[in-house]
């Protein structure tokens, strides 16, 4: 288990894929969440 965690940590530090994945997930969350928040704040929009 400890070697798997160390390997995963090393892979995430040396690869560039986490940044785009985080950006895509954030965009999806904001794309779904912000319209709902906006409608909650001001229902006349």
CSV table of N, CA and C in Angstrom, one decimal:
chain,number,residue,atom,x,y,z
A,1,UNK,N,0.8,-1.2,0.0
A,1,UNK,CA,0.0,0.0,0.0
A,1,UNK,C,0.9,1.3,0.0
A,2,UNK,N,1.9,1.2,0.8
A,2,UNK,CA,2.8,2.4,0.9
A,2,UNK,C,3.5,2.7,-0.4
A,3,UNK,N,3.9,1.6,-1.1
A,3,UNK,CA,4.6,1.8,-2.4
A,3,UNK,C,3.6,2.3,-3.4
A,4,UNK,N,2.4,1.8,-3.4
A,4,UNK,CA,1.4,2.3,-4.3
A,4,UNK,C,1.2,3.8,-4.1
A,5,UNK,N,1.1,4.2,-2.9
A,5,UNK,CA,0.9,5.6,-2.6
A,5,UNK,C,2.1,6.5,-3.1
A,6,UNK,N,3.3,6.0,-2.8
A,6,UNK,CA,4.5,6.7,-3.2
A,6,UNK,C,4.5,6.8,-4.7
A,7,UNK,N,4.2,5.7,-5.4
A,7,UNK,CA,4.2,5.6,-6.9
A,7,UNK,C,3.2,6.6,-7.4
A,8,UNK,N,2.0,6.6,-6.9
A,8,UNK,CA,1.0,7.6,-7.3
A,8,UNK,C,1.4,9.0,-7.1
A,9,UNK,N,2.0,9.3,-6.0
A,9,UNK,CA,2.4,10.6,-5.7
A,9,UNK,C,3.5,11.1,-6.7
A,10,UNK,N,4.5,10.2,-6.9
A,10,UNK,CA,5.6,10.5,-7.9
A,10,UNK,C,5.0,10.7,-9.3
A,11,UNK,N,4.0,9.9,-9.7
A,11,UNK,CA,3.4,10.0,-11.0
A,11,UNK,C,2.7,11.4,-11.1
A,12,UNK,N,2.0,11.8,-10.1
A,12,UNK,CA,1.2,13.0,-10.2
A,12,UNK,C,2.2,14.2,-10.2
A,13,UNK,N,3.3,14.1,-9.6
A,13,UNK,CA,4.3,15.2,-9.5
A,13,UNK,C,5.0,15.4,-10.8
A,14,UNK,N,5.2,14.3,-11.6
A,14,UNK,CA,6.0,14.3,-12.8
A,14,UNK,C,5.2,14.4,-14.1
A,15,UNK,N,3.9,14.2,-14.0
A,15,UNK,CA,3.1,14.2,-15.2
A,15,UNK,C,2.3,15.5,-15.2
A,16,UNK,N,1.9,15.9,-16.4
A,16,UNK,CA,1.1,17.1,-16.6
A,16,UNK,C,-0.4,16.9,-16.6
A,17,UNK,N,-0.8,15.7,-16.6
A,17,UNK,CA,-2.3,15.4,-16.7
A,17,UNK,C,-3.1,15.9,-15.6
A,18,UNK,N,-2.6,16.0,-14.3
A,18,UNK,CA,-3.6,16.4,-13.3
A,18,UNK,C,-4.1,17.9,-13.5
A,19,UNK,N,-3.3,18.7,-14.0
A,19,UNK,CA,-3.8,20.1,-14.2
A,19,UNK,C,-4.9,20.2,-15.2
A,20,UNK,N,-4.9,19.6,-16.4
A,20,UNK,CA,-6.1,19.7,-17.3
A,20,UNK,C,-7.3,19.0,-16.7
A,21,UNK,N,-7.0,17.9,-16.0
A,21,UNK,CA,-8.2,17.1,-15.4
A,21,UNK,C,-8.8,18.0,-14.3
A,22,UNK,N,-8.1,18.7,-13.5
A,22,UNK,CA,-8.6,19.6,-12.5
A,22,UNK,C,-9.4,20.7,-13.1
A,23,UNK,N,-8.8,21.3,-14.2
A,23,UNK,CA,-9.5,22.4,-14.9
A,23,UNK,C,-10.8,21.9,-15.5
A,24,UNK,N,-10.9,20.8,-16.1
A,24,UNK,CA,-12.1,20.3,-16.7
A,24,UNK,C,-13.2,20.0,-15.6
A,25,UNK,N,-12.7,19.4,-14.5
A,25,UNK,CA,-13.7,19.1,-13.4
A,25,UNK,C,-14.2,20.4,-12.9
A,26,UNK,N,-13.3,21.4,-12.7
A,26,UNK,CA,-13.8,22.7,-12.1
A,26,UNK,C,-14.7,23.4,-13.1
A,27,UNK,N,-14.4,23.3,-14.4
A,27,UNK,CA,-15.3,23.9,-15.4
A,27,UNK,C,-16.7,23.3,-15.4
A,28,UNK,N,-16.7,21.9,-15.3
A,28,UNK,CA,-18.0,21.3,-15.2
A,28,UNK,C,-18.8,21.7,-13.9
A,29,UNK,N,-18.1,21.7,-12.8
A,29,UNK,CA,-18.8,22.1,-11.6
A,29,UNK,C,-19.3,23.5,-11.6
A,30,UNK,N,-18.5,24.4,-12.2
A,30,UNK,CA,-18.9,25.8,-12.3
A,30,UNK,C,-20.1,25.9,-13.3
A,31,UNK,N,-20.0,25.2,-14.4
A,31,UNK,CA,-21.0,25.2,-15.4
A,31,UNK,C,-22.4,24.7,-14.9
A,32,UNK,N,-22.4,23.8,-14.0
A,32,UNK,CA,-23.6,23.4,-13.4
A,32,UNK,C,-24.0,24.2,-12.2
A,33,UNK,N,-23.0,24.6,-11.4
A,33,UNK,CA,-23.3,25.2,-10.1
A,33,UNK,C,-23.6,26.7,-10.2
A,34,UNK,N,-22.9,27.4,-11.1
A,34,UNK,CA,-23.2,28.9,-11.1
A,34,UNK,C,-24.6,29.2,-11.6
A,35,UNK,N,-25.1,28.6,-12.7
A,35,UNK,CA,-26.5,29.0,-13.0
A,35,UNK,C,-27.5,28.7,-11.9
A,36,UNK,N,-27.3,27.6,-11.2
A,36,UNK,CA,-28.2,27.3,-10.1
A,36,UNK,C,-28.1,28.3,-9.0
A,37,UNK,N,-26.9,28.7,-8.7
A,37,UNK,CA,-26.6,29.8,-7.7
A,37,UNK,C,-27.2,31.1,-8.1
A,38,UNK,N,-27.1,31.4,-9.4
A,38,UNK,CA,-27.6,32.7,-9.9
A,38,UNK,C,-29.1,32.7,-9.9
A,39,UNK,N,-29.7,31.5,-10.2
A,39,UNK,CA,-31.2,31.5,-10.2
A,39,UNK,C,-31.7,31.5,-8.7
A,40,UNK,N,-30.9,31.0,-7.8
A,40,UNK,CA,-31.3,31.1,-6.4
A,40,UNK,C,-31.2,32.5,-5.9
A,41,UNK,N,-30.2,33.2,-6.3
A,41,UNK,CA,-30.0,34.6,-5.8
A,41,UNK,C,-31.0,35.5,-6.4
A,42,UNK,N,-31.3,35.4,-7.7
A,42,UNK,CA,-32.2,36.3,-8.4
A,42,UNK,C,-33.0,35.5,-9.4
A,43,UNK,N,-34.2,35.2,-9.0
A,43,UNK,CA,-35.1,34.3,-9.8
A,43,UNK,C,-35.7,35.0,-11.0
A,44,UNK,N,-35.5,36.3,-11.1
A,44,UNK,CA,-36.1,37.0,-12.3
A,44,UNK,C,-35.3,37.0,-13.5
A,45,UNK,N,-34.1,36.4,-13.4
A,45,UNK,CA,-33.2,36.3,-14.6
A,45,UNK,C,-33.7,35.3,-15.6
